[in-house]
Amino acid sequence: MTRLVLGAGFALVSGAAAAQQLTVAADGTGQFKTVQEAINSLPAHADKPRVITIKKGIYREQLFIDGKDHLTLRGAGEALTWIQVSLAREAARCAGNTDDWGVATINVRNSPDLTLENLSVVNSHGLDSPDDQVIPCPTDPTGSKKIGGSTHQMALRTFAGSPRMKFVHCTFRAYGGDTVSPWDTEGGQFYFKDCTLEGGVDFYCPRGWAYAENCRFICHSTSAAIWHDGTGSKASKMVLKNCTFEGDKGFKLGRYHRESQFYLVGCKFSENMADADIYHATSGPGTPLWGRRVYYADCHRKGGDYAWHSDNLVTADGAPTEKQINAAWTFGGAWDPVSGKVNAAAVAAAAPAAKDSVAERMLVYQRAIGGWPKAVGEKKVDYQKALTTAERVQTRKDAVRKDATIDNNATTREITYLLGAYKKTNNLAYRQAAERGIRYLLQMQHKNGGFPQFYPDSSSYRAQITYNDNAMIKVLWVLKNVADKKGDYALVDFSLVPAAEQAVQRGISCILKTQYVQRGKLTAWCAQHDRRTLLPCKARAFELAALSGMETVGIVEFLLAQDNPSPEIKQSIEAAVAWLNQVKIEGYTVKDVDDPAQPTGKDRRVLPEAGSTLWARFYDLETNQPIYVGRDGMKHAALADIEHERRVGYAYLGTWPAKLLAKAYPQWQHQRANGKSGL
């Protein structure tokens, strides 16, 4: 069998695989009693559509279509064949489905050319459980979760790798948000014809390219009925032609959080629709790079049009006419769902992505596991330095090395830069590499919430919980920004958001548990903590188990940024600040001075200076006295007592807490006093 690759998400296949016809009947008159059994019986690939005919009945089962191409599910009619479950998205996530696989009635991935016909897909959670309920939730730090009746509940959720999906004479119904969630920003191509879609906020929310014709939309939310994410390409769009909209009194038509493009042609709106145009949600990442792109033609409301219903197609790119706007036009000529043709030339004509030289080098250095090294051998990674062909080849061969780390800003630095490069260039490879980096961070986290310095290398002290040089805190900032959809971090795959949220909460839980208790009193943190006992532990010979005047600052700053801090977080902050005030060294400064007697001609000394304040990097766990440790691993009471190489080559003293104590902490106190939280 040969496969002709046409482009991202496209393939034509020739071979001997034959089409298959299967029948499902709940009463036992078919080959299978359940739809999932029939799906599972099919091989991964066939040249022609395999049709599963589903006879009349309500099939109370969750469907998983994974790696099955050219598949058609054909019911006996929308009122006759129902596939139904009752499942809140949060409940599925509490059960461990943090990547969203398994949150919907029908779940699809890696299954090109899927068709659903003549059936209804229902998620009845909101109908079955209209009131708030508290469920066990092992993935939540509190161990439980409150779920409402109108929460997100998906009838359809699709993932990447499933282009050319068709839905004809289907009903999709749920009683909360995100009913129909076909999500693939880069390769998604979704075609709806003569369908009914019903739900709460954003109940029709495709990512990528979507075309709906002669469809009925029923909205039970005053926030928004439709939503689009076109981040993957400036050309992606949502088109609705000859569709009708109705819903609860005051329902709004739609909104967008990210890049998007809406075309509504020949649509009809009920009288009770709000006078509110499709709007940019304030909770989004900011003003879209490609501007507001919302276009209408021949759209009317019963009882009179609103001003924003007026035709404005002439302002769209290329100024298309109503006649030009059809399914093939929507998909840029790459696919015509009416004829079924795939146009290889249209796919090949896609413009090459722009490149960023630093980002390109980051792609070369990324390890197979998703993270980045800080150095190769003894040589630090330098992205400003051009790579020779030989260096590029060798570095790619090193992808399987177990040297990925979060030490010295590695991995967090690359993720941040690549997302910025993606925003500038729209080069998908950069965003995908950043997402792999984020998944690496999620994978490396210990169950107790801590982060090791290296992963998967667990030798020596590399697997210990590492606050040293703010390694773990920098990771938590990245994940918090993902969870908050902040700035460039809002560009990443939405499926990473809930996982990031949970990782941050586990990280905070670890922070609270590792704060050192000294004679019954909370104090500060150490540079490293044992991954199992959570107690202070040593790393290098000169990094003994000791309270840290530096790393504690980064931890407190992260805790200050938490919205609605728990009593435990507040207590932790207050205790750490009190400890920092207790151990400060007043009336001294540290300076580098000329000293010809030293090997470098320089020395570092602690000198009296009125009005100056210092903090030690390390404090004894029991006495709170500053300690200075050289390569001999022995504690000393003065900086002058350790060898010259360490004395001038390591930061044993500094002013790290000064800004925290003078500005950030008082600001946080003021906000708390005024009923606000987070910096």
XYZ file of C-alpha atoms in Angstrom:
679
model
C 0.000 0.000 0.000
C 1.355 3.460 -0.893
C 0.503 6.778 0.674
C 0.775 10.066 -1.223
C 1.282 12.913 1.243
C -0.379 16.133 0.106
C 0.422 18.395 3.044
C -0.336 18.941 6.694
C -3.296 16.765 7.571
C -3.903 15.613 3.975
C -3.271 12.239 2.332
C -4.547 10.162 -0.530
C -4.129 6.423 -0.206
C -4.064 3.645 -2.749
C -4.147 -0.028 -1.845
C -6.281 -3.070 -1.479
C -8.207 -2.151 1.655
C -11.903 -2.580 0.991
C -14.887 -0.640 2.233
C -16.942 -2.299 4.966
C -20.597 -2.184 5.970
C -21.557 -2.874 9.576
C -24.846 -2.676 11.454
C -25.456 -1.779 15.084
C -28.778 -2.501 16.783
C -29.491 -2.274 20.490
C -32.063 -5.052 20.175
C -29.511 -7.538 18.865
C -30.696 -7.630 15.254
C -27.414 -6.187 13.965
C -23.824 -7.394 13.968
C -23.115 -5.350 17.113
C -25.156 -4.097 20.045
C -22.954 -1.078 20.731
C -21.489 1.514 18.391
C -18.085 1.367 20.072
C -17.807 -2.374 19.437
C -18.413 -1.759 15.749
C -15.815 1.023 15.627
C -13.261 -1.136 17.418
C -13.770 -3.987 14.957
C -12.543 -1.929 12.013
C -8.925 -1.721 10.891
C -7.244 1.666 11.091
C -7.310 2.321 7.350
C -9.454 1.802 4.277
C -9.473 3.369 0.813
C -13.222 3.900 0.787
C -15.710 4.957 3.469
C -16.602 2.275 5.996
C -20.257 2.717 6.955
C -21.621 1.799 10.368
C -25.412 1.842 10.170
C -26.928 2.524 13.586
C -30.531 1.417 13.903
C -33.242 3.158 15.878
C -32.560 3.461 19.605
C -30.929 5.451 22.378
C -27.326 4.321 22.735
C -26.107 5.388 26.144
C -22.430 5.103 25.427
C -19.412 7.340 25.042
C -17.684 6.985 21.679
C -13.943 7.114 21.028
C -12.877 7.319 17.394
C -9.095 7.205 17.368
C -6.954 6.471 14.328
C -9.806 5.341 12.038
C -9.969 7.041 8.639
C -12.805 7.070 6.069
C -15.503 6.225 8.619
C -19.209 7.057 8.413
C -21.692 6.699 11.273
C -25.201 6.690 9.787
C -28.287 6.712 11.952
C -31.959 6.100 11.168
C -32.843 9.780 11.703
C -32.188 12.569 14.172
C -35.310 11.685 16.178
C -34.678 7.940 15.988
C -30.977 7.321 16.644
C -29.507 8.943 19.748
C -26.041 8.625 21.207
C -26.191 10.023 24.709
C -24.174 10.374 27.912
C -24.330 12.659 30.927
C -20.897 14.093 31.687
C -19.568 17.450 32.848
C -16.169 18.373 31.483
C -14.859 19.038 35.001
C -15.988 15.583 36.120
C -14.039 14.010 33.278
C -10.991 16.039 34.225
C -11.335 14.994 37.842
C -11.292 11.418 36.559
C -7.892 12.105 35.012
C -8.795 13.306 31.503
C -6.834 16.536 31.861
C -6.016 16.624 28.139
C -9.771 16.596 27.319
C -9.683 13.140 25.728
C -12.880 11.584 26.992
C -14.790 14.693 28.051
C -17.475 14.456 25.355
C -20.174 12.125 24.126
C -18.167 11.599 20.910
C -14.388 12.011 21.050
C -12.340 12.041 17.828
C -8.631 12.251 16.996
C -6.356 11.167 14.166
C -9.346 10.116 12.073
C -9.478 11.901 8.692
C -12.603 11.837 6.536
C -15.145 11.168 9.274
C -18.860 11.588 8.511
C -21.869 11.587 10.838
C -25.343 11.394 9.296
C -28.968 11.190 10.463
C -28.458 10.953 14.209
C -28.451 12.950 17.449
C -25.521 13.364 19.807
C -26.527 14.452 23.307
C -24.761 15.307 26.541
C -27.529 15.516 29.113
C -25.544 16.561 32.185
C -27.370 19.881 32.619
C -30.745 18.193 32.272
C -29.904 15.353 34.642
C -28.036 17.463 37.208
C -29.322 21.054 37.005
C -28.204 21.986 40.529
C -24.697 22.452 41.863
C -23.056 19.299 43.163
C -19.745 18.530 44.843
C -17.848 15.515 43.518
C -14.582 13.844 44.576
C -11.681 15.237 42.535
C -8.236 13.699 43.167
C -6.652 16.088 40.637
C -7.771 19.153 42.603
C -5.669 20.222 45.608
C -8.819 20.346 47.760
C -9.816 16.813 46.778
C -13.256 17.892 45.566
C -14.934 20.024 42.903
C -18.226 21.899 42.682
C -19.953 21.421 39.334
C -22.991 23.329 38.107
C -25.692 22.307 35.672
C -24.687 24.836 33.025
C -20.972 24.039 33.132
C -19.047 22.964 30.025
C -20.511 19.742 28.681
C -19.511 18.578 25.232
C -21.477 16.482 22.810
C -18.620 16.506 20.279
C -14.912 17.081 20.943
C -12.377 16.564 18.177
C -8.603 16.816 18.244
C -5.804 17.246 15.718
C -5.259 14.835 12.860
C -8.855 14.662 11.691
C -9.308 16.910 8.645
C -12.365 16.765 6.376
C -15.142 16.057 8.878
C -18.769 16.116 7.694
C -21.952 16.335 9.748
C -25.218 16.075 7.810
C -28.735 15.937 9.285
C -27.385 15.710 12.827
C -28.511 17.202 16.120
C -25.921 18.133 18.741
C -27.456 19.018 22.085
C -26.145 19.860 25.540
C -27.344 22.068 28.372
C -24.171 24.055 28.968
C -21.126 25.449 27.187
C -19.018 24.073 24.302
C -21.594 21.599 22.957
C -19.853 21.304 19.583
C -16.079 21.617 19.949
C -14.270 20.613 16.739
C -10.778 21.769 17.656
C -7.807 21.754 15.322
C -6.514 25.249 14.679
C -3.999 24.172 12.033
C -5.711 21.465 10.001
C -9.345 21.475 11.107
C -11.893 21.366 8.256
C -15.469 20.983 9.495
C -18.640 20.877 7.366
C -22.156 21.049 8.854
C -25.265 20.720 6.676
C -28.913 20.691 7.793
C -27.947 20.255 11.450
C -29.397 21.479 14.743
C -26.960 22.698 17.392
C -28.070 23.606 20.913
C -26.384 24.586 24.165
C -25.104 27.323 26.459
C -22.215 29.739 26.135
C -20.018 29.254 23.024
C -21.953 26.096 22.214
C -20.635 26.125 18.637
C -16.904 26.805 18.917
C -14.786 25.469 16.041
C -11.052 26.038 15.735
C -9.696 26.183 12.218
C -11.976 26.186 9.153
C -15.708 25.574 9.586
C -18.684 25.843 7.224
C -22.323 25.464 8.283
C -25.282 25.666 5.886
C -29.029 25.476 6.578
C -28.322 24.827 10.242
C -30.420 25.772 13.269
C -28.690 27.259 16.310
C -30.492 27.339 19.689
C -28.755 29.320 22.442
C -29.372 29.082 26.200
C -26.911 31.759 27.303
C -26.809 35.538 27.280
C -23.034 35.534 26.769
C -22.566 34.128 23.266
C -23.859 31.411 20.952
C -20.924 31.008 18.559
C -17.145 31.342 18.927
C -14.165 30.902 16.627
C -10.424 30.405 17.014
C -8.446 31.073 13.844
C -5.047 31.355 15.472
C -3.499 28.666 13.273
C -3.753 30.625 10.037
C -4.830 34.057 8.910
C -6.950 32.325 6.243
C -8.972 30.151 8.637
C -12.593 31.157 9.041
C -16.056 30.286 10.301
C -18.787 30.574 7.661
C -22.509 30.303 8.370
C -24.804 30.384 5.342
C -28.601 30.385 5.409
C -28.610 29.467 9.110
C -31.179 30.430 11.753
C -30.539 31.587 15.315
C -32.931 31.470 18.262
C -32.638 31.115 21.996
C -33.369 32.510 25.420
C -34.359 36.152 25.673
C -31.387 38.451 25.247
C -29.017 35.837 23.843
C -25.946 37.290 22.146
C -24.782 36.093 18.747
C -21.112 35.445 19.391
C -17.669 36.391 20.643
C -13.992 35.589 20.207
C -10.995 35.456 22.523
C -8.269 34.991 19.914
C -7.664 35.473 16.213
C -10.911 34.783 14.360
C -12.872 35.395 11.191
C -16.671 35.212 10.882
C -18.827 35.235 7.734
C -22.626 35.185 8.113
C -24.516 35.064 4.823
C -28.287 34.848 4.461
C -28.791 34.152 8.172
C -32.045 34.755 10.088
C -32.230 35.867 13.709
C -35.140 35.587 16.130
C -36.731 38.675 17.617
C -35.431 38.055 21.135
C -31.748 38.234 20.164
C -29.794 40.979 21.961
C -28.631 44.077 20.129
C -25.014 42.983 20.483
C -22.615 42.366 17.621
C -20.019 39.586 17.760
C -17.530 40.953 20.266
C -13.959 40.524 21.506
C -14.024 38.991 25.005
C -12.027 40.993 27.530
C -10.685 37.756 29.020
C -8.774 37.104 25.794
C -5.042 37.677 25.283
C -5.454 41.158 23.835
C -6.163 42.884 20.532
C -6.044 40.345 17.668
C -3.021 40.704 15.405
C -5.214 40.481 12.309
C -7.881 42.830 13.629
C -11.607 42.390 13.993
C -12.961 40.325 11.097
C -16.742 39.942 11.277
C -18.730 40.090 8.020
C -22.443 40.015 7.182
C -24.443 39.752 3.989
C -28.225 39.531 3.626
C -28.757 38.804 7.342
C -32.054 39.817 8.945
C -33.823 39.755 12.283
C -37.501 39.140 12.813
C -38.945 42.408 14.079
C -36.279 44.541 12.417
C -32.558 44.454 11.750
C -29.983 45.917 14.082
C -27.520 48.392 12.614
C -24.678 45.879 12.741
C -26.607 43.474 10.500
C -25.810 45.663 7.513
C -23.843 44.159 4.635
C -20.073 44.654 4.878
C -18.597 41.877 2.734
C -16.816 44.498 0.680
C -14.495 45.115 3.647
C -13.320 41.483 3.822
C -10.067 40.327 2.216
C -10.728 39.895 -1.494
C -14.232 41.367 -1.119
C -16.000 38.050 -1.891
C -19.574 38.051 -3.173
C -22.383 36.073 -1.579
C -22.329 33.674 -4.517
C -18.606 33.001 -4.115
C -18.992 32.039 -0.476
C -19.572 28.311 -0.341
C -17.931 25.291 1.265
C -15.083 24.963 -1.251
C -14.302 28.689 -0.902
C -14.271 28.352 2.895
C -11.627 25.650 2.742
C -9.481 27.619 0.306
C -10.068 25.151 -2.500
C -8.188 22.448 -0.587
C -11.371 20.411 -0.037
C -14.845 20.420 -1.534
C -17.062 18.483 0.892
C -19.911 18.412 -1.650
C -17.890 16.588 -4.329
C -15.418 15.060 -1.885
C -12.423 16.273 -3.887
C -9.120 17.124 -2.218
C -7.008 19.618 -4.141
C -3.328 18.799 -3.689
C -2.250 21.926 -5.590
C -4.155 24.191 -3.200
C -2.437 22.563 -0.257
C 0.988 22.795 -1.865
C 0.422 26.477 -2.694
C 0.434 27.434 0.973
C 3.084 30.086 1.604
C 6.174 28.975 3.540
C 6.299 30.178 7.116
C 8.628 33.009 8.100
C 11.634 32.105 10.214
C 13.482 33.477 13.225
C 17.176 32.514 13.435
C 17.244 32.135 17.229
C 14.015 30.125 17.230
C 15.419 27.879 14.488
C 18.429 27.071 16.682
C 16.124 26.344 19.594
C 14.343 23.766 17.449
C 17.679 22.095 16.774
C 18.600 21.878 20.475
C 15.216 20.645 21.727
C 15.485 17.150 23.137
C 13.149 14.330 22.169
C 11.458 14.489 25.562
C 10.527 18.139 24.974
C 12.938 20.040 27.213
C 16.237 21.763 26.499
C 19.779 21.396 27.881
C 21.623 24.290 29.491
C 24.930 23.072 28.078
C 26.389 20.367 25.896
C 29.298 18.926 27.804
C 30.955 21.917 29.438
C 29.897 24.330 26.699
C 26.871 26.513 27.440
C 24.185 26.670 24.775
C 24.427 29.994 22.932
C 21.505 30.718 20.605
C 23.156 33.840 19.260
C 25.909 31.742 17.706
C 25.250 30.383 14.220
C 25.584 26.615 13.813
C 27.688 24.995 11.138
C 26.114 22.184 9.134
C 28.161 19.651 11.085
C 27.101 21.169 14.430
C 23.483 21.150 13.384
C 23.635 17.495 12.357
C 25.419 16.456 15.559
C 23.051 18.449 17.778
C 20.042 16.783 16.212
C 21.675 13.405 16.848
C 21.941 14.425 20.518
C 18.146 14.702 20.814
C 17.960 11.513 22.887
C 20.414 12.802 25.514
C 19.020 12.864 29.047
C 20.255 16.382 29.733
C 16.997 18.348 29.543
C 16.731 20.651 32.561
C 15.121 23.712 34.122
C 18.438 24.859 35.585
C 19.861 28.227 34.519
C 16.594 29.214 32.771
C 16.764 26.249 30.392
C 13.398 25.187 28.911
C 11.428 28.080 30.444
C 13.562 30.523 28.421
C 12.981 28.617 25.177
C 9.235 28.261 25.706
C 8.847 31.986 26.242
C 10.992 32.965 23.279
C 9.372 30.492 20.881
C 5.876 31.746 21.677
C 7.013 35.291 20.964
C 8.614 34.130 17.710
C 5.406 32.340 16.740
C 3.390 35.492 17.354
C 5.731 37.464 15.068
C 6.128 34.902 12.276
C 3.039 32.667 12.504
C 5.474 29.769 12.060
C 3.593 26.841 13.532
C 6.786 24.901 14.273
C 7.687 27.436 16.976
C 4.383 27.139 18.780
C 4.436 23.357 18.582
C 7.962 23.277 20.020
C 6.856 25.545 22.882
C 3.878 23.280 23.555
C 6.183 20.257 23.656
C 8.270 22.173 26.173
C 5.203 22.872 28.318
C 4.229 19.201 28.183
C 7.757 18.362 29.299
C 7.304 20.609 32.348
C 4.011 18.917 33.152
C 5.573 15.485 32.745
C 8.577 16.184 34.972
C 6.541 17.387 37.960
C 6.646 15.066 40.973
C 3.306 13.823 42.300
C 3.833 15.996 45.390
C 4.004 19.088 43.152
C 7.751 19.682 43.243
C 9.986 20.025 40.203
C 13.388 18.348 39.839
C 16.379 20.152 38.406
C 16.750 17.621 35.574
C 14.395 15.128 33.952
C 14.625 12.258 33.159
C 18.155 12.212 34.640
C 17.634 11.475 38.344
C 21.242 10.894 39.327
C 22.877 12.578 42.316
C 20.773 15.568 43.505
C 19.119 16.167 40.085
C 15.785 14.639 41.089
C 15.393 16.683 44.262
C 12.837 19.484 44.504
C 14.854 22.421 43.234
C 14.185 25.997 44.301
C 17.863 26.753 43.647
C 18.275 29.765 41.330
C 14.442 29.939 41.243
C 14.290 26.924 38.879
C 10.949 25.578 40.133
C 9.489 29.057 40.526
C 10.302 29.973 36.921
C 8.472 26.830 35.823
C 5.451 27.747 37.927
C 5.395 31.241 36.410
C 5.304 29.739 32.912
C 2.508 27.361 33.878
C 0.582 30.110 35.662
C 0.790 32.262 32.538
C -0.513 29.331 30.493
C -3.324 28.769 32.993
C -4.176 32.494 32.996
C -3.913 32.662 29.178
C -1.641 35.648 29.632
C 0.056 37.409 26.725
C 1.835 35.108 24.289
C 1.009 32.124 26.514
C -2.607 32.457 25.393
C -1.473 31.183 21.986
C -0.888 27.617 23.172
C -3.275 24.715 22.738
C -6.249 25.215 25.071
C -5.968 21.585 26.209
C -2.832 22.609 28.131
C -4.725 25.151 30.255
C -6.446 22.780 32.725
C -3.274 20.701 33.103
C -1.297 23.880 33.796
C -3.883 25.037 36.332
C -3.627 21.766 38.230
C 0.172 21.750 38.053
C 0.297 25.235 39.572
C -1.999 24.193 42.406
C 0.126 21.116 43.103
C 3.207 23.329 43.015
C 1.716 25.702 45.572
C 0.791 22.745 47.760
C 4.418 21.596 47.613
C 5.659 25.082 48.477
C 3.468 25.198 51.564
C 4.561 21.714 52.678
C 8.277 22.400 52.224
C 8.380 25.654 54.200
C 10.762 24.822 57.037
C 9.373 24.597 60.553
C 11.914 25.646 63.156
C 10.949 24.857 66.730
C 7.266 24.905 65.790
C 7.510 28.121 63.764
C 7.308 28.549 59.989
C 10.406 30.188 58.542
C 11.707 30.003 54.956
C 12.760 27.526 52.260
C 15.961 25.803 51.270
C 17.575 25.640 47.865
C 16.752 21.932 47.625
C 14.256 19.673 49.377
C 14.156 15.898 49.343
C 11.647 14.710 46.748
C 10.260 12.074 49.138
C 10.490 13.485 52.658
C 10.241 17.176 51.580
C 12.958 17.966 54.133
C 15.953 20.197 53.343
C 18.795 18.416 51.560
C 22.181 19.236 50.046
C 23.218 19.517 46.418
C 26.832 20.361 45.578
C 29.463 20.241 48.319
C 29.112 23.974 48.996
C 25.281 23.853 48.910
C 24.351 22.240 52.224
C 20.853 21.877 53.602
C 20.280 25.444 54.766
C 17.622 28.150 54.779
C 17.982 30.468 51.805
C 17.883 34.242 51.843
C 17.730 34.276 48.049
C 15.394 31.478 46.926
C 12.857 32.400 49.611
C 12.322 35.735 47.863
C 11.290 34.196 44.551
C 8.899 31.835 46.308
C 7.217 34.631 48.266
C 6.877 36.778 45.133
C 5.071 33.904 43.419
C 2.730 33.427 46.367
C 1.974 37.156 46.408
C 0.703 36.875 42.823
C -2.005 34.328 43.646
C -5.581 35.525 43.328
C -7.806 34.880 46.334
C -4.989 33.421 48.469
C -5.975 30.772 50.966
C -5.350 31.272 54.693
C -2.415 28.856 54.330
C -0.817 31.003 51.613
C -1.291 34.158 53.673
C 0.240 32.498 56.716
C 3.168 31.277 54.633
C 3.869 34.753 53.245
C 3.682 36.443 56.642
C 6.002 33.869 58.213
C 8.590 34.117 55.427
C 8.590 37.924 55.523
C 9.004 37.878 59.301
C 11.958 35.504 58.929
C 13.611 37.684 56.271
C 13.317 40.683 58.566
C 14.714 38.643 61.450
C 17.870 37.450 59.651
C 18.915 40.612 57.812
C 22.463 41.815 58.362
C 22.365 45.569 58.968
C 25.239 48.004 58.639
C 27.284 45.969 56.163
C 27.829 45.682 52.434
C 29.778 43.289 50.220
C 32.267 44.620 47.669
C 34.817 43.362 45.167
C 38.170 45.025 45.866
C 41.625 44.993 44.279
C 44.021 42.561 45.950
C 47.245 41.733 44.074
C 47.905 38.880 46.491
C 44.933 36.909 45.141
C 45.102 34.699 42.008
C 42.632 36.924 40.145
C 43.943 40.207 41.524
C 40.533 40.683 43.168
C 38.854 39.716 46.397
C 35.336 39.926 47.794
C 34.910 41.308 51.278
C 32.206 42.176 53.771
C 32.679 45.794 54.863
C 30.905 48.082 57.330
C 28.577 50.629 55.698
C 25.983 52.681 57.512
C 22.453 52.272 56.175
C 23.242 49.159 54.161
C 21.541 45.802 54.642
C 22.618 42.360 53.474
C 21.173 38.863 53.554
C 23.155 35.654 53.446
C 22.469 33.064 50.765
C 22.520 30.322 53.410
C 21.460 30.234 57.066
C 21.878 27.431 59.572
C 18.685 25.422 59.939
C 18.642 25.664 63.718
C 20.460 28.884 64.667
C 19.556 31.167 61.710
C 23.204 32.222 61.616
C 24.753 32.906 58.184
C 26.985 30.084 56.971
C 29.629 30.053 54.255
C 30.610 26.721 52.730
C 33.482 26.064 50.353
C 34.237 23.033 48.253
C 35.360 21.196 51.388
C 31.703 21.052 52.493
C 32.499 22.558 55.901
C 30.489 25.336 57.534
C 32.272 28.614 58.259
C 31.072 31.697 60.117
C 32.669 34.306 57.827
C 33.030 34.775 54.091
C 36.777 35.309 54.528
C 37.121 31.777 55.938
C 36.405 29.936 52.649
C 38.730 29.542 49.697
C 39.244 32.431 47.273
C 37.779 30.595 44.249
C 34.401 30.143 45.955
C 34.540 33.482 47.718
C 34.616 35.422 44.433
C 32.850 32.808 42.296
C 29.556 32.369 44.174
C 26.954 34.764 45.568
C 27.013 34.113 49.325
C 25.617 37.552 50.224
C 23.195 39.917 48.507
C 20.262 42.311 48.780
C 17.692 39.971 47.219
C 14.806 40.620 49.674
C 15.129 44.419 49.652
C 12.601 45.146 46.896
C 10.185 42.521 48.176
C 10.146 43.978 51.677
C 10.080 47.616 50.581
C 7.528 47.416 47.760
C 5.870 44.119 46.778
C 4.882 42.952 50.262
C 3.484 46.345 51.417
C 1.558 46.602 48.144
C 0.068 43.150 48.746
C -0.895 44.148 52.293
C -2.574 47.287 50.971
C -4.529 45.317 48.383
C -5.688 42.842 51.008
C -6.823 45.672 53.232
C -8.889 47.002 50.317
C -10.444 43.654 49.437
C -8.160 42.836 46.513
C -5.610 40.068 45.990
C -2.739 39.210 43.678
C -0.109 41.587 42.350
